[in-house]
Coordinates of C-alpha atoms in Angstrom, one line a residue:
X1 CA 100.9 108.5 82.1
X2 CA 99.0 105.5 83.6
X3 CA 101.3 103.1 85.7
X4 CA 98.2 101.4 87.4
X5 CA 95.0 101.0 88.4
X6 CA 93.1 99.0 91.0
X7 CA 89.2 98.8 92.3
X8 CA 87.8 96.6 95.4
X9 CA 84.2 96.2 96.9
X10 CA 83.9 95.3 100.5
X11 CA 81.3 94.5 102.0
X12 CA 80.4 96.1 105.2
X13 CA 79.0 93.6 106.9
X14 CA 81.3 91.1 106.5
X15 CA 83.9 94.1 108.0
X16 CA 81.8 94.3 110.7
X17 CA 81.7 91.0 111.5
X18 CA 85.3 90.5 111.1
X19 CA 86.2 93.4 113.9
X20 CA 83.4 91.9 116.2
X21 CA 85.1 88.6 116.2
X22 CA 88.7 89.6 116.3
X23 CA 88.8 92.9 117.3
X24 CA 92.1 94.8 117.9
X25 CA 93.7 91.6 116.6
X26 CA 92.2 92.3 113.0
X27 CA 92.5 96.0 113.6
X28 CA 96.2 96.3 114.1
X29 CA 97.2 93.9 111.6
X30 CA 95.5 95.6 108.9
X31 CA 95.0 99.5 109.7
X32 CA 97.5 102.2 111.2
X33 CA 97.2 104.1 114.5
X34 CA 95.6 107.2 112.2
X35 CA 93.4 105.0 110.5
X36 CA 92.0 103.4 113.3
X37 CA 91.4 106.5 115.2
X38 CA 89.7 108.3 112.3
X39 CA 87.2 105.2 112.2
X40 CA 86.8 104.9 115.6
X41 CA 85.7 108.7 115.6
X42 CA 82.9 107.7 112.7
X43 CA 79.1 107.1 113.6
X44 CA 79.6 104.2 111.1
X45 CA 82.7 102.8 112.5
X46 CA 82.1 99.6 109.9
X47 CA 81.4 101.6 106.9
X48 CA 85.2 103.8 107.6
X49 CA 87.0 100.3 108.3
X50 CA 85.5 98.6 105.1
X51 CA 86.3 101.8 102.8
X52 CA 90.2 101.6 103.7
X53 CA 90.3 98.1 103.0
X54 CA 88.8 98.8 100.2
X55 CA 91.2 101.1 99.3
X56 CA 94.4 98.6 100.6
X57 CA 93.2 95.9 97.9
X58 CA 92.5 98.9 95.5
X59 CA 96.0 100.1 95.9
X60 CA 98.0 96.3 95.5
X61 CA 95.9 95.9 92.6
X62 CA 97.0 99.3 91.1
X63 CA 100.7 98.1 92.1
X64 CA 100.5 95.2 89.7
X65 CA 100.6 92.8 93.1
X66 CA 98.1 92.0 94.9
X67 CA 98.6 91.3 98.3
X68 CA 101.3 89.3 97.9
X69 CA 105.1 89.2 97.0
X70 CA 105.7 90.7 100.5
X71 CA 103.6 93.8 100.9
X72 CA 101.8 94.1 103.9
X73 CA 98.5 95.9 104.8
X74 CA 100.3 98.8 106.7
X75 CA 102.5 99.6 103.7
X76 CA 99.5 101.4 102.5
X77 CA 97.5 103.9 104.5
X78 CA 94.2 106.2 104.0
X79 CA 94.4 109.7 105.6
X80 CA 92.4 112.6 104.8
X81 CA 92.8 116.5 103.8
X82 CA 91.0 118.5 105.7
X83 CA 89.0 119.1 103.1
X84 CA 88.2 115.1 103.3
X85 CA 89.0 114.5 100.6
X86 CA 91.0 111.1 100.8
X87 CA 95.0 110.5 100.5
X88 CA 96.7 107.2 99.6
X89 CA 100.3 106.7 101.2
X90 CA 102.7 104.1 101.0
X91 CA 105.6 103.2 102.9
X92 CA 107.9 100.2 102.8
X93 CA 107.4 97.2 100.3
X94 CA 104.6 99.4 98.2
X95 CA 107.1 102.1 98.4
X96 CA 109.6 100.4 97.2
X97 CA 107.2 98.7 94.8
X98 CA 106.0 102.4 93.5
X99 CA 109.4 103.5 92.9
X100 CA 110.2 100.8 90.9
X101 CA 107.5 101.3 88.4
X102 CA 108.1 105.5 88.1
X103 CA 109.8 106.2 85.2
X104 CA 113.0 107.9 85.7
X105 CA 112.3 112.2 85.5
X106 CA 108.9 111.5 86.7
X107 CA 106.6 111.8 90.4
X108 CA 104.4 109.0 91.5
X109 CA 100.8 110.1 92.1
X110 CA 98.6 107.7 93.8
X111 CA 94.4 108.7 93.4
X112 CA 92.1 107.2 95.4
X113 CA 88.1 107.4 95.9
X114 CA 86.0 105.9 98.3
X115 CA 82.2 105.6 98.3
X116 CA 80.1 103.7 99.9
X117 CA 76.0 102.5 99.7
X118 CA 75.3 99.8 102.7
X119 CA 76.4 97.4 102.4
X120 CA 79.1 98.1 100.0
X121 CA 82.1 99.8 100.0
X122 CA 83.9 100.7 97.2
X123 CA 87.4 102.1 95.9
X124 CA 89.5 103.5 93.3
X125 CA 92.9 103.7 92.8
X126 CA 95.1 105.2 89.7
X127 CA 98.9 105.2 89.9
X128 CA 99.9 107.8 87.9
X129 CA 103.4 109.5 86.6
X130 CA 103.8 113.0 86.5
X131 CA 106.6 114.3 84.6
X132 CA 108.7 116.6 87.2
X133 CA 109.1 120.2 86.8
X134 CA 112.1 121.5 84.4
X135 CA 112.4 117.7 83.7

């Protein structure tokens, strides 16, 4: 079953702009350690930064918040499989948040996909519950 879902467009630009203006300030309020080292490895350093944001407001959409009622950007995170194909995690508040809406005898799954066509950057995010096994 569906518990949520959540889509954001960023604009790259404006991301860009943002981190040339504040810089590690913006970067460390908003985006782990991994995250900012995966985009700092990137040819379009920009383009990676703009995608997980993206996927942050993506996410607290699909969360039935927003960014508000006391989560915070880090609570959510963008890693990738090796195969890159992207992961969604959540810690704190959104945890908390996730496990709230999970039906009992049932596993979160967050899905997330990220694209991107400069200037935009887009996301996807569906919450949904998986029945567990034998349950």
């Amino acid at each position: 079953m569906i518990l949520g879902i959540g889509t954001d467009l960023a604009n790259i630009d404006r991301i860009a702009g943002t981190l040339e203006r504040f810089g590690d300030r913006f970067r460390n309020r908003v985006f782990t350690e991994t995250e900012q080292r995966k985009a700092e490895r990137r040819a379009d350093v920009a383009g990676t930064y703009a995608k997980r944001w993206a996927a942050k407001e993506a996410c607290s959409k699909a969360l039935g918040t927003g960014l508000r009622m006391g989560i915070a950007w880090k609570d959510m995170a963008v890693t990738n499989l090796d195969t890159g194909q992207p992961r969604m995690h959540v810690t704190g508040w959104a945890a908390d948040r996730l496990a709230s809406m999970t039906p009992a005898g049932h596993e979160a799954i967050i899905h997330v996909t990220l694209t991107d066509d400069h200037p935009w950057a887009q996301a996807f995010v569906v919450i949904e519950a998986r029945p567990l096994a034998g349950g």
